[in-house]
PDB file of C-alpha atoms in Angstrom:
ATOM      1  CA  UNK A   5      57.244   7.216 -10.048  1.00 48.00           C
ATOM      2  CA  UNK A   6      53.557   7.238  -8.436  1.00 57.00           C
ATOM      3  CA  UNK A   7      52.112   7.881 -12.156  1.00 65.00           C
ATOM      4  CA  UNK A   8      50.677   4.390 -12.596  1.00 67.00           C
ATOM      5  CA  UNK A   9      50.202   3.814  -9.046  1.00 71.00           C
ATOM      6  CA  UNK A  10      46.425   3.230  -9.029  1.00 71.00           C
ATOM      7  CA  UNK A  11      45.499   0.930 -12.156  1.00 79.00           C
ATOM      8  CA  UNK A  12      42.025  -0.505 -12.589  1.00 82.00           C
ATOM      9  CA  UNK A  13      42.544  -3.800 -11.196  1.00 84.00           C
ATOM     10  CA  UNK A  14      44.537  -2.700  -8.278  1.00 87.00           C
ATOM     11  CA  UNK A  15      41.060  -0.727  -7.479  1.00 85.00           C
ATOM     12  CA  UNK A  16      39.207  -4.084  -7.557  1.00 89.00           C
ATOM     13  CA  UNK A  17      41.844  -6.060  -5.698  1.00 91.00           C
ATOM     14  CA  UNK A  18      40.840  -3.129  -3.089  1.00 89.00           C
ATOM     15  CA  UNK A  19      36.954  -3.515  -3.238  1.00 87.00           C
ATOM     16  CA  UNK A  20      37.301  -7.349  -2.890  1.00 89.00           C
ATOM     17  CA  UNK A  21      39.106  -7.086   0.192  1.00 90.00           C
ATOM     18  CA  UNK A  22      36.757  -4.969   1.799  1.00 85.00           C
ATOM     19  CA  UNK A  23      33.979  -6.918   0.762  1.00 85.00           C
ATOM     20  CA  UNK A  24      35.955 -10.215   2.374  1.00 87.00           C
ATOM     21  CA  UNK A  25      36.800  -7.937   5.673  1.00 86.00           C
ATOM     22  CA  UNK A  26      33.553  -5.921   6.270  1.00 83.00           C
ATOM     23  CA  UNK A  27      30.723  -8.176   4.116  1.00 83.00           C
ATOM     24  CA  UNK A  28      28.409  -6.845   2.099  1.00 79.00           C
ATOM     25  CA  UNK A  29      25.906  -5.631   4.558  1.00 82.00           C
ATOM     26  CA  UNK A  30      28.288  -3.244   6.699  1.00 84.00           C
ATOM     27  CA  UNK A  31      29.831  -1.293   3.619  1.00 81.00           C
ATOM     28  CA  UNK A  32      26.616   0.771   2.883  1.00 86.00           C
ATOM     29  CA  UNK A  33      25.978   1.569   6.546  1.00 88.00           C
ATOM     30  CA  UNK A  34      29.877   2.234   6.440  1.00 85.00           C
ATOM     31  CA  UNK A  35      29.637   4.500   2.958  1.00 87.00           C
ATOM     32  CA  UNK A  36      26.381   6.342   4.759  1.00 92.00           C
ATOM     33  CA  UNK A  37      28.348   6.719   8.234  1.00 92.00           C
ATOM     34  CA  UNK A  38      31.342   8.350   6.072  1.00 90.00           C
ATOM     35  CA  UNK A  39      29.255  10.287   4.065  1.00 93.00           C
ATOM     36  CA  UNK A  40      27.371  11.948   7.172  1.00 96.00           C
ATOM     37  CA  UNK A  41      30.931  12.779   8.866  1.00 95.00           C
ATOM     38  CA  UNK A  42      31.848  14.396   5.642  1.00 95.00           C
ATOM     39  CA  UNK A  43      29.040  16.851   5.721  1.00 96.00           C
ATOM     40  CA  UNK A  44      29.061  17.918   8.912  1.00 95.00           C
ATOM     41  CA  UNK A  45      32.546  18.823   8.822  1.00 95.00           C
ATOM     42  CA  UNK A  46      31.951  20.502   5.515  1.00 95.00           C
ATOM     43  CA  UNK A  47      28.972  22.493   6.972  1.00 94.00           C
ATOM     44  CA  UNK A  48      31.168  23.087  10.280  1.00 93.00           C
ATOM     45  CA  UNK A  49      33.873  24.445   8.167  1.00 91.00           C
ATOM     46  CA  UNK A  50      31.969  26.964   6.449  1.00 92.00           C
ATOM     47  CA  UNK A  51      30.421  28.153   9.490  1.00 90.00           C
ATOM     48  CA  UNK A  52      33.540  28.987  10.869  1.00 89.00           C
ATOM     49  CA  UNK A  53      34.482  30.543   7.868  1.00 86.00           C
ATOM     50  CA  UNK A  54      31.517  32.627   7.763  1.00 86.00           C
ATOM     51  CA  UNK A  55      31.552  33.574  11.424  1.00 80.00           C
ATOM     52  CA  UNK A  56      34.909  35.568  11.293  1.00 71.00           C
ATOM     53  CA  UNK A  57      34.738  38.992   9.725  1.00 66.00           C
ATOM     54  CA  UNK A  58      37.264  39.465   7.135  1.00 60.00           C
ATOM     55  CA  UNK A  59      39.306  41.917   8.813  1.00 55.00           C
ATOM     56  CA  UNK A  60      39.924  39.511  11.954  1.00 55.00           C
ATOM     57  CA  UNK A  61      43.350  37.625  11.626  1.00 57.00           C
ATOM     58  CA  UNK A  62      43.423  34.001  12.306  1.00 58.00           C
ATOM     59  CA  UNK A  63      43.917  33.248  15.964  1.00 57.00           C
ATOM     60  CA  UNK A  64      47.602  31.654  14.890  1.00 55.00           C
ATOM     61  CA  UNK A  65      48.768  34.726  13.790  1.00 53.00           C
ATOM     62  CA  UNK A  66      47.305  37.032  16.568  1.00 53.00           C
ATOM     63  CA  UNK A  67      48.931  34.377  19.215  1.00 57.00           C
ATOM     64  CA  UNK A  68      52.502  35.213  17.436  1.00 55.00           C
ATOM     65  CA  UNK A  69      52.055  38.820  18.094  1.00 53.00           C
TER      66      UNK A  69
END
């Protein structure tokens, strides 16, 4: 059902209208803003990862108990 879903000039249809909405100035300050956010919660997540030993159970499961 969702095979086709995406075809190459739905994607443009897409990058027109942000370009009418947001102009062409804001969408790189918009694409930098997003890609910031992106890496700090990638970096966040693997400090949390790495923080907790790997004998520790995840504080869901210990709250069950």
């Amino acid at each position: 059902m969702l095979r086709n879903a995406f075809e190459p000039w739905h994607l443009l249809l897409i990058i027109a209208v942000l370009v009418l909405l947001f102009g062409s100035k804001k969408l790189p300050d918009m694409a930098r803003g997003l890609g910031r956010s992106m890496r700090i919660l990638k970096s966040e997540a693997k400090s949390l990862k790495d923080d907790r030993p790997d004998g520790t159970p995840h504080a869901e499961s210990a709250a069950r108990h």
